[in-house]
Amino acid sequence: MQIMTIQEEIRKLKQEKNAVILAHYYVRPEVQEIADYIGDSFYLSKVAVGLKEQTIVFCGVSFMGESAKILNPEKRVLMPDMCADCAMAHMADAETIRELRTQYEDLAVVCYINSTAELKQLSDVCVTSANAVNIVRELPNRNIFFIPDRNLAHFVAEKVPEKHFVFNEGYCPVHQEISIEEVKRAKNAHPGAEVLTHPECPADLLEISDYIGSTSGIIEYAGKSRASEFIVCTENGVRYELEKKYPEKTFYFPETEPVCQDMKRITLEKILHVLKTGENEVKLDDTLREKSKLPLQRMLELAGK
Ligand code: 13P
Ligand code: SF4
């Protein structure tokens, strides 16, 4: 009897169970390779709507699986690892939101998609790093409370100076830790290289960057740019797509490579396991699901304009 590889087993089960695999660019290369759709948070939230398959296996962290379930209540969403969570998703609190709503009559609570459903349900609109600037600009409100990410908030505030921002103290530990000294050293070693940076990074790093954008934005920019070398300031999972897409270009990362340990929890073995057993299904209380759907839907509407 011929033994199947784990990839073959996953593909077979996927068909049998009418399942589709979605993956973020930060997961391991072998997981990206088996996925049907790979992308940044915005792309994945758009793709999740309108899939024909009944089961979605979400290779990412919990807020991503939750968002897929919120947008597709009738589907089964399976997480290969229920412990893969995003630290930043919890870095805001309901009390401050309530208090600020009493202080500012026209407050819009703008919630980065990297947040729990509990925070989303208290918000007016969701954004991702790919659409935050445009969506905030479109809002009729002048006062903005941007949660949870302070770095993305400051980046957006600079681009939309006509609005008044209240900042929150959340951050992504992976992007926050990228060392500007290491990036400068890499720049000295490769003077022709352009610095491509995710807006979850601190302001001093954004200042010395040639391009700032979401993971998809970084990938797209690297293709369009005339430069042939790049220093990439985001999680090292994007290397797989960058090198696959542009084999003629060279990509460097800061010496201490940014790694999101939660994204790396997703393995082929765990994907196979949830496909076999149906375990790790995302379950959300109906009221929470309905309430948190509104800001997500508003994001999709505003981003589609
Ligand atoms: P994007 O997918 O919007 O680039 O965000 C990166 C991220 O940190 C996802 O967890
Ligand atoms: Fe969260 Fe940062 Fe990991 Fe993205 S890279 S999932 S923002 S901890």
mmCIF file of C-alpha atoms and ligand atoms in Angstrom:
data_model
loop_
_atom_site.group_PDB
_atom_site.id
_atom_site.type_symbol
_atom_site.label_atom_id
_atom_site.label_comp_id
_atom_site.label_asym_id
_atom_site.label_seq_id
_atom_site.Cartn_x
_atom_site.Cartn_y
_atom_site.Cartn_z
ATOM 1 C CA MET A 1 0.000 0.000 0.000
ATOM 2 C CA GLN A 2 1.301 3.434 -0.904
ATOM 3 C CA ILE A 3 1.634 5.841 1.997
ATOM 4 C CA MET A 4 0.268 9.323 1.403
ATOM 5 C CA THR A 5 2.227 12.439 2.329
ATOM 6 C CA ILE A 6 0.626 14.756 4.873
ATOM 7 C CA GLN A 7 -0.071 17.247 2.068
ATOM 8 C CA GLU A 8 -1.894 14.570 0.058
ATOM 9 C CA GLU A 9 -3.925 13.569 3.100
ATOM 10 C CA ILE A 10 -4.926 17.194 3.739
ATOM 11 C CA ARG A 11 -5.951 17.699 0.095
ATOM 12 C CA LYS A 12 -8.002 14.503 0.095
ATOM 13 C CA LEU A 13 -9.788 15.328 3.345
ATOM 14 C CA LYS A 14 -10.392 18.885 2.213
ATOM 15 C CA GLN A 15 -12.357 17.562 -0.763
ATOM 16 C CA GLU A 16 -14.215 14.939 1.236
ATOM 17 C CA LYS A 17 -15.237 17.469 3.890
ATOM 18 C CA ASN A 18 -15.978 20.325 1.476
ATOM 19 C CA ALA A 19 -13.390 22.505 3.204
ATOM 20 C CA VAL A 20 -11.203 25.426 2.166
ATOM 21 C CA ILE A 21 -7.936 26.590 3.754
ATOM 22 C CA LEU A 22 -7.222 30.301 4.379
ATOM 23 C CA ALA A 23 -3.796 31.431 5.594
ATOM 24 C CA HIS A 24 -2.141 34.675 6.642
ATOM 25 C CA TYR A 25 1.305 35.568 5.238
ATOM 26 C CA TYR A 26 2.844 35.143 8.708
ATOM 27 C CA VAL A 27 2.269 31.377 8.965
ATOM 28 C CA ARG A 28 4.951 28.800 8.145
ATOM 29 C CA PRO A 29 5.896 28.366 4.454
ATOM 30 C CA GLU A 30 4.562 24.800 4.257
ATOM 31 C CA VAL A 31 1.205 26.021 5.590
ATOM 32 C CA GLN A 32 1.076 28.863 3.041
ATOM 33 C CA GLU A 33 1.865 26.315 0.370
ATOM 34 C CA ILE A 34 -1.140 24.111 1.167
ATOM 35 C CA ALA A 35 -3.568 27.051 1.516
ATOM 36 C CA ASP A 36 -6.228 27.860 -1.082
ATOM 37 C CA TYR A 37 -6.101 31.557 -0.254
ATOM 38 C CA ILE A 38 -3.164 33.458 1.279
ATOM 39 C CA GLY A 39 -3.266 37.127 2.149
ATOM 40 C CA ASP A 40 -3.265 39.967 4.628
ATOM 41 C CA SER A 41 -6.068 40.497 7.132
ATOM 42 C CA PHE A 42 -8.169 42.619 4.755
ATOM 43 C CA TYR A 43 -7.917 40.209 1.842
ATOM 44 C CA LEU A 44 -8.778 37.253 4.064
ATOM 45 C CA SER A 45 -11.834 38.973 5.541
ATOM 46 C CA LYS A 46 -13.092 39.744 2.010
ATOM 47 C CA VAL A 47 -12.397 36.229 0.767
ATOM 48 C CA ALA A 48 -14.159 34.673 3.755
ATOM 49 C CA VAL A 49 -17.421 36.155 2.469
ATOM 50 C CA GLY A 50 -18.795 34.230 -0.480
ATOM 51 C CA LEU A 51 -16.823 30.995 -0.294
ATOM 52 C CA LYS A 52 -18.761 28.022 -1.620
ATOM 53 C CA GLU A 53 -17.221 25.499 0.799
ATOM 54 C CA GLN A 54 -19.074 24.756 4.026
ATOM 55 C CA THR A 55 -15.970 24.511 6.241
ATOM 56 C CA ILE A 56 -13.219 27.116 6.575
ATOM 57 C CA VAL A 57 -9.899 26.063 8.117
ATOM 58 C CA PHE A 58 -8.329 29.339 9.238
ATOM 59 C CA CYS A 59 -4.543 29.265 9.505
ATOM 60 C CA GLY A 60 -4.010 32.347 11.610
ATOM 61 C CA VAL A 61 -4.737 33.688 15.075
ATOM 62 C CA SER A 62 -8.054 33.680 16.916
ATOM 63 C CA PHE A 63 -9.352 37.132 15.901
ATOM 64 C CA MET A 64 -9.084 36.024 12.254
ATOM 65 C CA GLY A 65 -11.136 32.875 12.806
ATOM 66 C CA GLU A 66 -13.638 34.873 14.843
ATOM 67 C CA SER A 67 -14.021 37.451 12.074
ATOM 68 C CA ALA A 68 -14.585 34.695 9.510
ATOM 69 C CA LYS A 69 -17.284 33.182 11.737
ATOM 70 C CA ILE A 70 -18.922 36.562 12.408
ATOM 71 C CA LEU A 71 -19.162 37.202 8.666
ATOM 72 C CA ASN A 72 -20.261 33.625 7.876
ATOM 73 C CA PRO A 73 -22.442 32.401 10.743
ATOM 74 C CA GLU A 74 -23.789 29.479 8.732
ATOM 75 C CA LYS A 75 -20.294 28.072 8.076
ATOM 76 C CA ARG A 76 -18.079 25.913 10.227
ATOM 77 C CA VAL A 77 -14.778 27.677 11.018
ATOM 78 C CA LEU A 78 -11.996 25.460 12.352
ATOM 79 C CA MET A 79 -8.784 26.713 13.977
ATOM 80 C CA PRO A 80 -5.767 24.377 13.720
ATOM 81 C CA ASP A 81 -4.598 25.717 17.097
ATOM 82 C CA MET A 82 -7.041 27.348 19.506
ATOM 83 C CA CYS A 83 -4.147 28.816 21.513
ATOM 84 C CA ALA A 84 -2.848 30.886 18.580
ATOM 85 C CA ASP A 85 -3.895 34.317 19.774
ATOM 86 C CA CYS A 86 -2.828 37.904 19.101
ATOM 87 C CA ALA A 87 -1.610 39.714 22.226
ATOM 88 C CA MET A 88 -2.636 43.092 20.825
ATOM 89 C CA ALA A 89 -6.242 41.933 20.263
ATOM 90 C CA HIS A 90 -6.875 42.264 24.017
ATOM 91 C CA MET A 91 -5.139 45.604 24.593
ATOM 92 C CA ALA A 92 -8.152 47.896 24.944
ATOM 93 C CA ASP A 93 -10.987 48.027 27.429
ATOM 94 C CA ALA A 94 -14.734 48.524 27.403
ATOM 95 C CA GLU A 95 -14.675 50.980 30.302
ATOM 96 C CA THR A 96 -12.513 53.533 28.445
ATOM 97 C CA ILE A 97 -14.730 53.233 25.363
ATOM 98 C CA ARG A 98 -17.846 53.941 27.435
ATOM 99 C CA GLU A 99 -16.214 56.858 29.201
ATOM 100 C CA LEU A 100 -14.979 58.465 25.982
ATOM 101 C CA ARG A 101 -18.437 58.138 24.428
ATOM 102 C CA THR A 102 -19.774 60.350 27.214
ATOM 103 C CA GLN A 103 -16.969 62.889 26.671
ATOM 104 C CA TYR A 104 -17.255 63.213 22.869
ATOM 105 C CA GLU A 105 -20.710 63.327 21.367
ATOM 106 C CA ASP A 106 -19.608 62.453 17.857
ATOM 107 C CA LEU A 107 -16.966 59.866 18.798
ATOM 108 C CA ALA A 108 -16.228 57.101 16.292
ATOM 109 C CA VAL A 109 -14.598 54.064 17.854
ATOM 110 C CA VAL A 110 -12.364 52.706 15.105
ATOM 111 C CA CYS A 111 -11.329 49.153 15.817
ATOM 112 C CA TYR A 112 -8.342 47.528 14.152
ATOM 113 C CA ILE A 113 -9.432 44.057 13.045
ATOM 114 C CA ASN A 114 -6.696 42.680 15.344
ATOM 115 C CA SER A 115 -9.120 42.738 18.279
ATOM 116 C CA THR A 116 -11.480 40.436 20.134
ATOM 117 C CA ALA A 117 -15.159 40.189 19.153
ATOM 118 C CA GLU A 118 -15.935 41.762 22.557
ATOM 119 C CA LEU A 119 -14.096 44.924 21.497
ATOM 120 C CA LYS A 120 -15.552 44.867 17.987
ATOM 121 C CA GLN A 121 -19.118 44.802 19.313
ATOM 122 C CA LEU A 122 -18.459 48.137 21.088
ATOM 123 C CA SER A 123 -17.013 49.788 17.983
ATOM 124 C CA ASP A 124 -18.425 51.780 15.080
ATOM 125 C CA VAL A 125 -16.216 50.475 12.332
ATOM 126 C CA CYS A 126 -13.371 47.998 11.845
ATOM 127 C CA VAL A 127 -10.268 48.691 9.783
ATOM 128 C CA THR A 128 -7.177 46.787 8.730
ATOM 129 C CA SER A 129 -3.725 48.167 8.019
ATOM 130 C CA ALA A 130 -4.618 48.117 4.300
ATOM 131 C CA ASN A 131 -7.672 50.382 4.542
ATOM 132 C CA ALA A 132 -7.437 52.329 7.847
ATOM 133 C CA VAL A 133 -6.391 55.682 6.348
ATOM 134 C CA ASN A 134 -9.135 55.747 3.712
ATOM 135 C CA ILE A 135 -11.863 54.568 6.070
ATOM 136 C CA VAL A 136 -11.026 57.065 8.818
ATOM 137 C CA ARG A 137 -10.939 59.839 6.222
ATOM 138 C CA GLU A 138 -14.424 58.833 4.985
ATOM 139 C CA LEU A 139 -16.040 58.901 8.446
ATOM 140 C CA PRO A 140 -18.326 61.856 9.185
ATOM 141 C CA ASN A 141 -17.057 61.990 12.799
ATOM 142 C CA ARG A 142 -14.292 64.386 13.832
ATOM 143 C CA ASN A 143 -13.310 62.615 17.052
ATOM 144 C CA ILE A 144 -11.716 59.215 16.659
ATOM 145 C CA PHE A 145 -10.819 56.692 19.338
ATOM 146 C CA PHE A 146 -8.555 54.221 17.600
ATOM 147 C CA ILE A 147 -8.124 50.830 19.325
ATOM 148 C CA PRO A 148 -6.070 48.791 20.112
ATOM 149 C CA ASP A 149 -2.874 49.717 18.181
ATOM 150 C CA ARG A 150 -1.188 53.021 19.094
ATOM 151 C CA ASN A 151 1.384 52.768 16.298
ATOM 152 C CA LEU A 152 -1.154 52.279 13.511
ATOM 153 C CA ALA A 153 -3.271 55.001 15.141
ATOM 154 C CA HIS A 154 -0.408 57.526 15.014
ATOM 155 C CA PHE A 155 0.332 56.576 11.409
ATOM 156 C CA VAL A 156 -3.322 57.156 10.432
ATOM 157 C CA ALA A 157 -3.550 60.383 12.479
ATOM 158 C CA GLU A 158 -0.650 61.834 10.554
ATOM 159 C CA LYS A 159 -2.332 61.046 7.232
ATOM 160 C CA VAL A 160 -5.709 62.425 8.352
ATOM 161 C CA PRO A 161 -4.770 65.652 10.178
ATOM 162 C CA GLU A 162 -8.287 67.074 9.958
ATOM 163 C CA LYS A 163 -9.489 64.615 12.639
ATOM 164 C CA HIS A 164 -8.900 64.630 16.385
ATOM 165 C CA PHE A 165 -7.523 61.344 17.709
ATOM 166 C CA VAL A 166 -7.650 59.803 21.142
ATOM 167 C CA PHE A 167 -4.921 57.173 21.350
ATOM 168 C CA ASN A 168 -4.951 53.825 23.102
ATOM 169 C CA GLU A 169 -1.853 52.125 24.486
ATOM 170 C CA GLY A 170 -2.001 48.790 22.626
ATOM 171 C CA TYR A 171 0.779 47.472 20.419
ATOM 172 C CA CYS A 172 1.972 44.390 18.586
ATOM 173 C CA PRO A 173 4.905 42.947 20.543
ATOM 174 C CA VAL A 174 6.479 41.591 17.351
ATOM 175 C CA HIS A 175 6.523 44.876 15.416
ATOM 176 C CA GLN A 176 7.180 47.015 18.483
ATOM 177 C CA GLU A 177 10.402 45.092 19.136
ATOM 178 C CA ILE A 178 11.957 45.615 15.701
ATOM 179 C CA SER A 179 15.190 47.437 16.419
ATOM 180 C CA ILE A 180 15.786 50.664 14.531
ATOM 181 C CA GLU A 181 19.536 50.190 15.188
ATOM 182 C CA GLU A 182 19.439 46.839 13.402
ATOM 183 C CA VAL A 183 17.540 48.353 10.503
ATOM 184 C CA LYS A 184 20.105 51.156 10.240
ATOM 185 C CA ARG A 185 22.922 48.597 10.304
ATOM 186 C CA ALA A 186 21.234 46.639 7.516
ATOM 187 C CA LYS A 187 20.843 49.879 5.558
ATOM 188 C CA ASN A 188 24.581 50.610 5.959
ATOM 189 C CA ALA A 189 25.429 47.116 4.762
ATOM 190 C CA HIS A 190 23.027 47.416 1.789
ATOM 191 C CA PRO A 191 22.861 51.113 0.872
ATOM 192 C CA GLY A 192 20.776 50.469 -2.261
ATOM 193 C CA ALA A 193 18.071 48.592 -0.366
ATOM 194 C CA GLU A 194 14.675 50.139 0.289
ATOM 195 C CA VAL A 195 13.145 49.827 3.754
ATOM 196 C CA LEU A 196 9.604 48.393 3.689
ATOM 197 C CA THR A 197 7.742 48.671 6.974
ATOM 198 C CA HIS A 198 4.425 47.619 8.486
ATOM 199 C CA PRO A 199 2.505 50.459 10.225
ATOM 200 C CA GLU A 200 2.360 48.415 13.456
ATOM 201 C CA CYS A 201 6.014 49.475 13.906
ATOM 202 C CA PRO A 202 6.983 52.488 16.051
ATOM 203 C CA ALA A 203 7.090 55.995 14.538
ATOM 204 C CA ASP A 204 10.905 56.347 14.505
ATOM 205 C CA LEU A 205 11.155 53.287 12.278
ATOM 206 C CA LEU A 206 8.371 54.502 9.985
ATOM 207 C CA GLU A 207 10.298 57.759 9.571
ATOM 208 C CA ILE A 208 13.314 56.064 7.996
ATOM 209 C CA SER A 209 11.200 53.820 5.745
ATOM 210 C CA ASP A 210 10.740 54.093 1.988
ATOM 211 C CA TYR A 211 7.352 52.388 2.036
ATOM 212 C CA ILE A 212 4.807 51.820 4.816
ATOM 213 C CA GLY A 213 1.923 49.422 4.311
ATOM 214 C CA SER A 214 0.143 46.178 5.142
ATOM 215 C CA THR A 215 1.767 42.849 4.323
ATOM 216 C CA SER A 216 0.023 42.776 0.929
ATOM 217 C CA GLY A 217 1.046 46.387 0.362
ATOM 218 C CA ILE A 218 4.684 45.509 1.078
ATOM 219 C CA ILE A 219 4.554 42.563 -1.321
ATOM 220 C CA GLU A 220 2.944 44.641 -4.045
ATOM 221 C CA TYR A 221 5.380 47.544 -3.575
ATOM 222 C CA ALA A 222 8.416 45.247 -3.797
ATOM 223 C CA GLY A 223 7.187 44.122 -7.218
ATOM 224 C CA LYS A 224 6.613 47.615 -8.571
ATOM 225 C CA SER A 225 9.778 49.207 -7.169
ATOM 226 C CA ARG A 226 12.852 49.589 -9.391
ATOM 227 C CA ALA A 227 15.044 48.619 -6.424
ATOM 228 C CA SER A 228 16.414 45.098 -6.353
ATOM 229 C CA GLU A 229 17.151 44.867 -2.606
ATOM 230 C CA PHE A 230 14.838 45.430 0.340
ATOM 231 C CA ILE A 231 14.998 45.462 4.118
ATOM 232 C CA VAL A 232 11.677 44.106 5.292
ATOM 233 C CA CYS A 233 10.331 45.289 8.655
ATOM 234 C CA THR A 234 7.497 42.922 9.402
ATOM 235 C CA GLU A 235 7.005 39.306 10.494
ATOM 236 C CA ASN A 236 9.376 36.967 8.669
ATOM 237 C CA GLY A 237 6.575 34.793 7.207
ATOM 238 C CA VAL A 238 6.253 37.232 4.280
ATOM 239 C CA ARG A 239 9.660 36.104 3.029
ATOM 240 C CA TYR A 240 8.043 33.018 1.472
ATOM 241 C CA GLU A 241 5.731 35.023 -0.814
ATOM 242 C CA LEU A 242 8.348 37.707 -1.559
ATOM 243 C CA GLU A 243 10.975 35.198 -2.669
ATOM 244 C CA LYS A 244 8.472 33.079 -4.577
ATOM 245 C CA LYS A 245 7.062 36.091 -6.440
ATOM 246 C CA TYR A 246 10.315 37.950 -7.079
ATOM 247 C CA PRO A 247 13.184 35.441 -7.316
ATOM 248 C CA GLU A 248 15.376 38.075 -8.991
ATOM 249 C CA LYS A 249 15.169 40.409 -5.954
ATOM 250 C CA THR A 250 16.871 40.123 -2.557
ATOM 251 C CA PHE A 251 15.093 40.497 0.785
ATOM 252 C CA TYR A 252 16.832 41.149 4.086
ATOM 253 C CA PHE A 253 15.267 41.166 7.528
ATOM 254 C CA PRO A 254 16.571 42.854 10.684
ATOM 255 C CA GLU A 255 19.233 40.680 12.381
ATOM 256 C CA THR A 256 16.767 39.654 15.113
ATOM 257 C CA GLU A 257 14.104 38.362 12.752
ATOM 258 C CA PRO A 258 10.574 39.379 13.735
ATOM 259 C CA VAL A 259 8.642 36.185 14.494
ATOM 260 C CA CYS A 260 5.054 35.907 15.723
ATOM 261 C CA GLN A 261 5.162 32.716 17.783
ATOM 262 C CA ASP A 262 1.382 32.490 17.706
ATOM 263 C CA MET A 263 1.242 32.423 13.902
ATOM 264 C CA LYS A 264 3.978 29.779 13.903
ATOM 265 C CA ARG A 265 1.846 27.481 16.081
ATOM 266 C CA ILE A 266 -0.061 26.455 12.953
ATOM 267 C CA THR A 267 1.401 23.259 11.503
ATOM 268 C CA LEU A 268 0.373 20.777 8.822
ATOM 269 C CA GLU A 269 -0.236 18.141 11.513
ATOM 270 C CA LYS A 270 -2.723 20.419 13.279
ATOM 271 C CA ILE A 271 -4.524 21.222 10.005
ATOM 272 C CA LEU A 272 -4.857 17.508 9.306
ATOM 273 C CA HIS A 273 -6.132 16.896 12.824
ATOM 274 C CA VAL A 274 -8.963 19.446 12.654
ATOM 275 C CA LEU A 275 -9.970 18.248 9.195
ATOM 276 C CA LYS A 276 -10.166 14.673 10.490
ATOM 277 C CA THR A 277 -11.933 15.390 13.761
ATOM 278 C CA GLY A 278 -13.842 18.646 13.241
ATOM 279 C CA GLU A 279 -12.382 19.826 16.565
ATOM 280 C CA ASN A 280 -11.573 23.467 17.428
ATOM 281 C CA GLU A 281 -14.678 24.981 15.918
ATOM 282 C CA VAL A 282 -15.100 28.737 16.504
ATOM 283 C CA LYS A 283 -18.269 29.297 18.544
ATOM 284 C CA LEU A 284 -19.685 32.697 19.335
ATOM 285 C CA ASP A 285 -22.687 33.752 21.311
ATOM 286 C CA ASP A 286 -25.473 34.948 18.927
ATOM 287 C CA THR A 287 -25.760 38.463 20.361
ATOM 288 C CA LEU A 288 -22.010 38.994 20.326
ATOM 289 C CA ARG A 289 -21.848 37.716 16.761
ATOM 290 C CA GLU A 290 -24.649 39.995 15.546
ATOM 291 C CA LYS A 291 -23.228 43.080 17.266
ATOM 292 C CA SER A 292 -19.650 42.546 16.166
ATOM 293 C CA LYS A 293 -20.788 41.929 12.585
ATOM 294 C CA LEU A 294 -21.910 45.555 12.154
ATOM 295 C CA PRO A 295 -18.437 47.221 12.318
ATOM 296 C CA LEU A 296 -16.977 44.500 10.102
ATOM 297 C CA GLN A 297 -19.707 44.948 7.517
ATOM 298 C CA ARG A 298 -19.260 48.700 7.646
ATOM 299 C CA MET A 299 -15.554 48.203 6.939
ATOM 300 C CA LEU A 300 -16.303 46.054 3.897
ATOM 301 C CA GLU A 301 -18.825 48.631 2.638
ATOM 302 C CA LEU A 302 -16.547 51.647 3.147
ATOM 303 C CA ALA A 303 -13.503 49.861 1.739
ATOM 304 C CA GLY A 304 -15.503 48.878 -1.328
ATOM 305 C CA LYS A 305 -16.283 52.501 -2.234
HETATM 306 P P1 13P B 1 -2.006 42.841 7.930
HETATM 307 O O1 13P B 1 -2.480 41.478 7.665
HETATM 308 O O2 13P B 1 -3.106 43.840 7.832
HETATM 309 O O3 13P B 1 -0.808 43.234 7.153
HETATM 310 O O4 13P B 1 -1.602 42.901 9.498
HETATM 311 C C1 13P B 1 -0.526 42.230 9.980
HETATM 312 C C2 13P B 1 -0.785 41.531 11.247
HETATM 313 O O5 13P B 1 -0.179 41.779 12.234
HETATM 314 C C3 13P B 1 -1.765 40.497 11.259
HETATM 315 O O6 13P B 1 -1.752 39.924 12.496
HETATM 316 FE FE1 SF4 B 2 -0.846 39.976 16.694
HETATM 317 FE FE2 SF4 B 2 1.506 41.018 16.120
HETATM 318 FE FE3 SF4 B 2 1.197 38.396 15.889
HETATM 319 FE FE4 SF4 B 2 -0.013 40.062 14.153
HETATM 320 S S1 SF4 B 2 2.189 39.749 14.415
HETATM 321 S S2 SF4 B 2 -0.924 38.307 15.190
HETATM 322 S S3 SF4 B 2 -0.478 41.810 15.479
HETATM 323 S S4 SF4 B 2 1.060 39.598 17.788
#
